[in-house]
Tab-separated table of C-alpha atoms and ligand atoms in Angstrom:
chain	number	residue	atom	x	y	z
A	1070	MET	CA	5.885	-11.244	-20.979
A	1071	ASP	CA	2.428	-10.135	-19.871
A	1072	LYS	CA	0.581	-9.065	-16.740
A	1073	GLU	CA	-0.301	-12.656	-15.777
A	1074	HIS	CA	3.380	-13.659	-15.892
A	1075	LEU	CA	4.331	-10.766	-13.601
A	1076	LEU	CA	1.451	-11.488	-11.228
A	1077	LYS	CA	2.471	-15.145	-10.967
A	1078	LEU	CA	6.076	-14.154	-10.342
A	1079	ALA	CA	5.041	-11.733	-7.582
A	1080	GLY	CA	2.836	-14.443	-6.062
A	1081	ASP	CA	5.588	-17.058	-6.181
A	1082	ILE	CA	8.056	-14.673	-4.536
A	1083	THR	CA	5.430	-13.949	-1.862
A	1084	ASP	CA	5.078	-17.680	-1.197
A	1085	GLN	CA	8.791	-18.460	-1.252
A	1086	SER	CA	10.886	-15.483	-0.134
A	1087	PRO	CA	12.344	-15.880	3.380
A	1088	LYS	CA	11.787	-12.123	3.785
A	1089	ASN	CA	8.019	-12.756	3.826
A	1090	TYR	CA	8.400	-14.915	6.951
A	1091	ILE	CA	9.750	-13.913	10.360
A	1092	GLN	CA	13.310	-15.187	10.689
A	1093	ALA	CA	15.343	-15.875	13.814
A	1094	GLU	CA	17.362	-12.665	13.428
A	1095	THR	CA	14.112	-10.676	13.697
A	1096	ASN	CA	12.609	-12.656	16.574
A	1097	SER	CA	13.948	-15.970	17.839
A	1098	ASP	CA	10.777	-16.553	19.905
A	1099	ALA	CA	9.334	-19.803	18.530
A	1100	ALA	CA	5.867	-18.223	18.636
A	1101	TYR	CA	6.820	-15.839	15.839
A	1102	LEU	CA	9.321	-17.887	13.822
A	1103	GLY	CA	8.058	-18.506	10.299
A	1104	MET	CA	5.090	-16.146	10.660
A	1105	ARG	CA	3.902	-15.147	7.189
A	1106	LEU	CA	3.475	-11.405	6.544
A	1107	PHE	CA	1.686	-11.131	3.170
A	1108	GLU	CA	-0.587	-13.270	1.001
A	1109	ARG	CA	-0.386	-13.491	-2.811
A	1110	PRO	CA	-1.108	-10.153	-4.537
A	1111	VAL	CA	-3.623	-8.866	-7.042
A	1112	THR	CA	-2.630	-6.416	-9.741
A	1113	GLY	CA	-3.983	-3.679	-12.012
A	1114	VAL	CA	-2.549	-1.779	-14.982
A	1115	ALA	CA	-2.987	1.773	-16.323
A	1116	ALA	CA	-1.650	3.368	-19.479
A	1117	ALA	CA	1.197	5.709	-18.557
A	1118	ASP	CA	-0.553	8.574	-20.344
A	1119	ASP	CA	-3.892	7.983	-18.561
A	1120	GLU	CA	-5.236	11.450	-17.835
A	1121	ALA	CA	-5.997	10.353	-14.266
A	1122	PHE	CA	-2.251	10.638	-13.556
A	1123	GLU	CA	-2.369	14.247	-14.710
A	1124	ALA	CA	-5.230	14.867	-12.286
A	1125	LEU	CA	-2.949	13.845	-9.401
A	1126	LEU	CA	-1.021	17.090	-9.908
A	1127	ALA	CA	-3.962	19.022	-8.435
A	1128	PRO	CA	-3.351	20.223	-4.858
A	1129	ALA	CA	-6.554	18.457	-3.741
A	1130	ALA	CA	-5.074	15.136	-4.953
A	1131	ILE	CA	-1.279	14.924	-4.428
A	1132	GLY	CA	-0.005	18.248	-5.766
A	1133	PRO	CA	2.437	19.595	-8.356
A	1134	HIS	CA	5.298	17.657	-6.744
A	1135	PHE	CA	3.782	14.378	-8.026
A	1136	MET	CA	6.101	12.902	-10.680
A	1137	ARG	CA	4.167	11.542	-13.644
A	1138	PRO	CA	5.094	8.112	-15.124
A	1139	GLU	CA	6.869	9.803	-18.062
A	1140	GLN	CA	9.097	11.654	-15.590
A	1141	TRP	CA	10.106	8.466	-13.821
A	1142	LEU	CA	10.770	6.711	-17.123
A	1143	PRO	CA	10.963	8.621	-20.435
A	1144	GLY	CA	8.970	6.612	-22.979
A	1145	ALA	CA	6.822	4.986	-20.269
A	1146	ARG	CA	3.793	3.101	-21.640
A	1147	SER	CA	2.291	1.308	-18.644
A	1148	VAL	CA	2.087	1.431	-14.863
A	1149	ILE	CA	1.516	-1.798	-12.919
A	1150	SER	CA	0.249	-1.647	-9.348
A	1151	PHE	CA	0.202	-4.613	-6.937
A	1152	PHE	CA	-1.748	-5.050	-3.688
A	1153	LEU	CA	-0.358	-7.474	-1.113
A	1154	PRO	CA	-2.960	-8.350	1.560
A	1155	LEU	CA	-1.559	-8.872	5.051
A	1156	SER	CA	-1.921	-12.400	6.403
A	1157	ASP	CA	-4.844	-13.250	8.696
A	1158	ARG	CA	-2.458	-13.707	11.596
A	1159	VAL	CA	-1.087	-10.180	11.236
A	1160	LYS	CA	-4.556	-8.663	10.857
A	1161	ASP	CA	-6.158	-10.660	13.671
A	1162	ALA	CA	-3.343	-9.824	16.087
A	1163	ASN	CA	-3.966	-6.135	15.565
A	1164	LYS	CA	-7.578	-6.488	16.724
A	1165	ARG	CA	-6.614	-7.679	20.232
A	1166	ASP	CA	-6.013	-4.256	21.781
A	1167	LYS	CA	-7.922	-1.161	20.714
A	1168	ASP	CA	-5.001	1.251	21.231
A	1169	ILE	CA	-1.656	-0.569	21.202
A	1170	PRO	CA	-0.476	-2.004	17.880
A	1171	ALA	CA	0.317	-5.713	17.764
A	1172	LEU	CA	3.945	-6.686	17.276
A	1173	GLU	CA	2.767	-8.811	14.358
A	1174	TRP	CA	1.391	-5.688	12.662
A	1175	LEU	CA	4.655	-3.833	13.185
A	1176	TYR	CA	6.559	-6.702	11.598
A	1177	GLY	CA	4.231	-6.377	8.640
A	1178	ARG	CA	5.086	-2.702	8.490
A	1179	ILE	CA	8.856	-2.695	8.970
A	1180	GLU	CA	10.062	-6.157	7.932
A	1181	GLY	CA	7.165	-6.108	5.470
A	1182	GLN	CA	8.655	-3.046	3.784
A	1183	MET	CA	11.914	-4.944	3.261
A	1184	PHE	CA	9.972	-7.722	1.562
A	1185	ILE	CA	8.059	-5.206	-0.579
A	1186	ASN	CA	11.353	-3.657	-1.666
A	1187	GLU	CA	12.558	-7.106	-2.677
A	1188	VAL	CA	9.479	-8.080	-4.675
A	1189	SER	CA	9.196	-4.707	-6.434
A	1190	ALA	CA	12.881	-4.895	-7.455
A	1191	ALA	CA	12.325	-8.451	-8.726
A	1192	ILE	CA	9.360	-7.414	-10.906
A	1193	ARG	CA	11.315	-4.419	-12.236
A	1194	ASP	CA	14.331	-6.615	-13.026
A	1195	GLU	CA	12.207	-9.302	-14.712
A	1196	ILE	CA	10.887	-6.665	-17.131
A	1197	ILE	CA	14.388	-5.354	-17.796
A	1198	LYS	CA	15.648	-8.914	-18.369
A	1199	ALA	CA	12.997	-9.294	-21.087
A	1200	GLY	CA	14.504	-6.317	-22.944
A	1201	HIS	CA	12.294	-3.458	-21.737
A	1202	HIS	CA	12.914	-0.595	-19.349
A	1203	ALA	CA	11.352	-0.335	-15.899
A	1204	VAL	CA	11.495	1.729	-12.715
A	1205	SER	CA	9.941	1.039	-9.341
A	1206	PRO	CA	9.457	4.595	-8.028
A	1207	SER	CA	9.303	3.793	-4.307
A	1208	ILE	CA	12.767	2.226	-4.367
A	1209	ASP	CA	14.204	4.674	-6.905
A	1210	GLU	CA	16.754	7.171	-5.586
A	1211	ARG	CA	14.505	10.036	-6.781
A	1212	PHE	CA	11.660	8.967	-4.487
A	1213	ASP	CA	11.058	11.723	-1.946
A	1214	PHE	CA	8.862	11.551	1.126
A	1215	ASN	CA	8.406	14.296	3.696
A	1216	VAL	CA	6.989	13.398	7.091
A	1217	ASN	CA	7.382	16.956	8.380
A	1218	ILE	CA	10.748	18.576	7.789
A	1219	PRO	CA	10.525	22.384	7.904
A	1220	GLY	CA	12.092	24.061	4.897
A	1221	LYS	CA	11.875	20.965	2.715
A	1222	ALA	CA	10.656	21.488	-0.852
A	1223	LEU	CA	7.769	19.018	-0.462
A	1224	PRO	CA	4.718	19.790	1.679
A	1225	ALA	CA	4.526	17.795	4.934
A	1226	TYR	CA	3.187	14.212	4.953
A	1227	THR	CA	3.386	13.710	1.208
A	1228	SER	CA	5.609	12.173	-1.464
A	1229	ASN	CA	6.317	12.513	-5.161
A	1230	TRP	CA	4.735	9.079	-5.894
A	1231	SER	CA	1.714	7.771	-3.995
A	1232	GLU	CA	1.104	4.022	-4.151
A	1233	ARG	CA	-2.513	4.566	-3.042
A	1234	HIS	CA	-3.350	7.074	-5.736
A	1235	VAL	CA	-1.554	4.999	-8.357
A	1236	ALA	CA	-3.509	1.903	-7.286
A	1237	TYR	CA	-6.730	3.869	-7.797
A	1238	VAL	CA	-5.684	4.840	-11.328
A	1239	CYS	CA	-4.647	1.243	-12.061
A	1240	GLY	CA	-8.137	-0.073	-11.288
A	1241	LEU	CA	-7.324	-1.795	-7.988
A	1242	GLY	CA	-9.948	0.031	-5.932
A	1243	THR	CA	-11.149	3.293	-4.427
A	1244	PHE	CA	-10.441	5.279	-1.306
A	1245	GLY	CA	-12.232	4.702	1.980
A	1246	LEU	CA	-12.926	7.303	4.653
A	1247	ASN	CA	-9.793	5.972	6.412
A	1248	THR	CA	-7.857	7.351	3.347
A	1249	CYS	CA	-6.631	3.843	2.488
A	1250	ILE	CA	-7.543	2.065	-0.757
A	1251	ILE	CA	-10.259	-0.599	-0.614
A	1252	THR	CA	-9.510	-3.391	-3.090
A	1253	GLU	CA	-11.451	-6.562	-3.892
A	1254	LEU	CA	-9.242	-8.148	-1.200
A	1255	GLY	CA	-9.906	-5.395	1.301
A	1256	THR	CA	-7.866	-2.547	2.700
A	1257	ALA	CA	-5.411	-4.195	5.106
A	1258	GLY	CA	-2.268	-4.573	3.056
A	1259	ARG	CA	0.393	-2.724	1.105
A	1260	PHE	CA	0.990	-1.590	-2.465
A	1261	PHE	CA	3.965	-1.351	-4.769
A	1262	SER	CA	4.218	-0.364	-8.418
A	1263	VAL	CA	6.432	-0.449	-11.498
A	1264	VAL	CA	6.558	1.980	-14.451
A	1265	THR	CA	7.597	0.400	-17.748
A	1266	ASP	CA	7.847	1.055	-21.488
A	1267	MET	CA	6.159	-2.308	-22.098
A	1268	ASP	CA	2.658	-2.169	-23.620
A	1269	LEU	CA	0.148	-3.841	-21.301
A	1270	GLU	CA	-3.646	-4.006	-21.498
A	1271	PRO	CA	-5.064	-1.455	-18.999
A	1272	THR	CA	-7.376	-2.783	-16.291
A	1273	ALA	CA	-10.936	-1.440	-16.417
A	1274	ARG	CA	-11.752	0.853	-13.495
A	1275	ASN	CA	-15.047	-0.477	-12.166
A	1276	TYR	CA	-15.773	2.842	-10.475
A	1277	THR	CA	-16.127	6.511	-11.246
A	1278	GLY	CA	-16.026	8.130	-7.805
A	1279	LEU	CA	-13.114	8.394	-5.394
A	1280	TYR	CA	-15.058	6.560	-2.639
A	1281	ASP	CA	-17.225	4.118	-4.600
A	1282	TYR	CA	-16.100	1.037	-2.622
A	1283	CYS	CA	-16.633	2.701	0.799
A	1284	ILE	CA	-20.015	2.158	2.446
A	1285	ARG	CA	-19.354	5.161	4.753
A	1286	CYS	CA	-20.160	3.132	7.846
A	1287	GLY	CA	-17.689	5.234	9.868
A	1288	VAL	CA	-16.321	2.226	11.807
A	1289	CYS	CA	-12.732	3.095	10.859
A	1290	LEU	CA	-13.125	6.661	12.126
A	1291	LYS	CA	-14.312	5.502	15.557
A	1292	LYS	CA	-11.426	3.038	15.870
A	1293	CYS	CA	-8.688	5.656	15.590
A	1294	PRO	CA	-6.886	5.873	18.966
A	1295	ALA	CA	-5.373	9.216	17.938
A	1296	GLY	CA	-8.681	10.898	17.150
A	1297	ALA	CA	-7.150	11.819	13.802
A	1298	PHE	CA	-10.477	12.032	11.969
A	1299	SER	CA	-12.796	15.030	12.113
A	1300	LYS	CA	-15.385	16.627	9.853
A	1301	ASP	CA	-12.420	18.097	7.937
A	1302	GLY	CA	-11.045	14.633	7.146
A	1303	LYS	CA	-7.887	12.978	8.445
A	1304	SER	CA	-5.087	14.812	10.235
A	1305	ASN	CA	-1.912	13.188	8.907
A	1306	ARG	CA	-0.025	14.993	11.633
A	1307	ASP	CA	-2.113	13.459	14.453
A	1308	CYS	CA	-1.797	10.027	12.869
A	1309	SER	CA	1.963	10.363	12.454
A	1310	VAL	CA	2.508	11.672	15.993
A	1311	PHE	CA	0.511	8.770	17.442
A	1312	MET	CA	2.324	6.174	15.340
A	1313	ARG	CA	5.751	7.512	16.253
A	1314	GLY	CA	4.719	7.532	19.913
A	1315	THR	CA	4.276	3.753	19.781
A	1316	SER	CA	8.047	3.444	19.344
A	1317	LEU	CA	8.209	4.041	23.125
A	1318	PHE	CA	7.078	0.407	23.443
A	1319	PHE	CA	8.412	-1.087	20.244
A	1320	LYS	CA	11.541	0.827	19.217
A	1321	PRO	CA	12.791	0.752	16.459
A	1322	ARG	CA	9.353	-0.298	15.194
A	1323	TYR	CA	6.244	1.848	15.320
A	1324	GLY	CA	2.815	1.887	13.687
A	1325	CYS	CA	-0.919	1.549	14.274
A	1326	GLY	CA	-3.283	0.336	11.530
A	1327	LYS	CA	-6.356	0.201	13.804
A	1328	CYS	CA	-8.430	1.872	11.062
A	1329	GLN	CA	-7.715	-1.085	8.729
A	1330	VAL	CA	-8.752	-4.026	10.908
A	1331	GLY	CA	-12.081	-5.061	12.380
A	1332	VAL	CA	-13.816	-2.936	9.736
A	1333	PRO	CA	-16.243	-4.057	6.995
A	1334	CYS	CA	-13.619	-3.328	4.333
A	1335	GLU	CA	-10.761	-5.212	6.031
A	1336	ASN	CA	-10.811	-8.234	3.701
A	1337	THR	CA	-13.192	-7.342	0.913
A	1338	ASN	CA	-14.974	-4.641	-1.060
A	1339	PRO	CA	-17.941	-4.081	1.294
A	1340	CYS	CA	-20.119	-2.713	-1.512
A	1341	VAL	CA	-20.146	-6.146	-3.121
A	1342	ARG	CA	-21.114	-7.722	0.207
A	1343	ALA	CA	-23.771	-5.069	0.753
A	1344	GLU	CA	-25.260	-5.804	-2.673
A	1345	LYS	CA	-25.466	-9.461	-1.636
A	1346	GLY	CA	-27.111	-8.442	1.654
A	1347	THR	CA	-24.222	-9.614	3.819
A	1348	ALA	CA	-22.594	-6.347	4.885
A	1349	SER	CA	-21.671	-6.215	8.568
B	2478	SF4	S1	-14.629	1.147	7.691
B	2478	SF4	FE1	-16.481	1.813	6.617
B	2478	SF4	S2	-16.229	4.047	6.365
B	2478	SF4	FE2	-14.213	3.213	6.910
B	2478	SF4	S3	-13.204	2.906	4.918
B	2478	SF4	FE3	-14.150	0.954	5.502
B	2478	SF4	S4	-16.193	0.970	4.535
B	2478	SF4	FE4	-15.406	3.087	4.502
B	2479	SF4	S1	-3.209	4.473	11.463
B	2479	SF4	FE1	-3.999	4.617	13.561
B	2479	SF4	S2	-3.619	6.744	14.185
B	2479	SF4	FE2	-3.465	6.665	11.945
B	2479	SF4	S3	-5.534	7.159	11.216
B	2479	SF4	FE3	-5.410	4.918	11.309
B	2479	SF4	S4	-6.217	4.414	13.336
B	2479	SF4	FE4	-5.717	6.605	13.371
């Protein structure tokens, strides 16, 4: 059992799981049937005691409510993070209108989450089957996320495990001004992760700064239909209010994602392209 085995398994599930394709019960319209949501993932690994996890306890990062790998799994040795890029069809559909999210994008968000839950459980269970212990925090009953519930222990718009921050620690990429992670396969996609007591070789972080992969072009900021970005950064509240408002058209689905498509970092690390003189 090694990282390559788990990556291949995640890729094979992505290719083969019916949950990664629109089924008739979701939309019987022939135009959507069989539409693929995600492409094969990339992965990165961090040691569970990497001091970068400790740094996430700072209020400027996640905050003291962040649960460290050891808290999710006593004896944890490694954290594995996966990035699943959205398919071209999902991404391209979301470029058609500058304000209204594409139905394809919302499938990637809602039905896509069901697929992500399936693949993260499968990776967790494969590790357990091999005689180790494993937890996938985002589908663990202790996972806690607070959109904005007054009186709740967590601050608003935060959770006790952040797939984005964990991906950064695991070497998958850095933040962009849109607050998403930019990987070698871009920013338009989703993450999941597994904490395990298996020893795995950590992935080298090819960066030192939080925003090393972002060329600060500002395209994502201008695309936001909610005006959620200002000189103070991103207003999670404005973003959330806008996204929930889209349920007027798409109930029970809602979303946006305009800051992740039609941008230089959509499909790639733009710094690499810029170094080659091909940034757009
Ligand atoms: S669109 Fe430009 S500024 Fe925004 S995250 Fe991507 S590279 Fe950074
Ligand atoms: S998801 Fe939409 S509303 Fe939220 S920050 Fe991105 S562009 Fe703005």
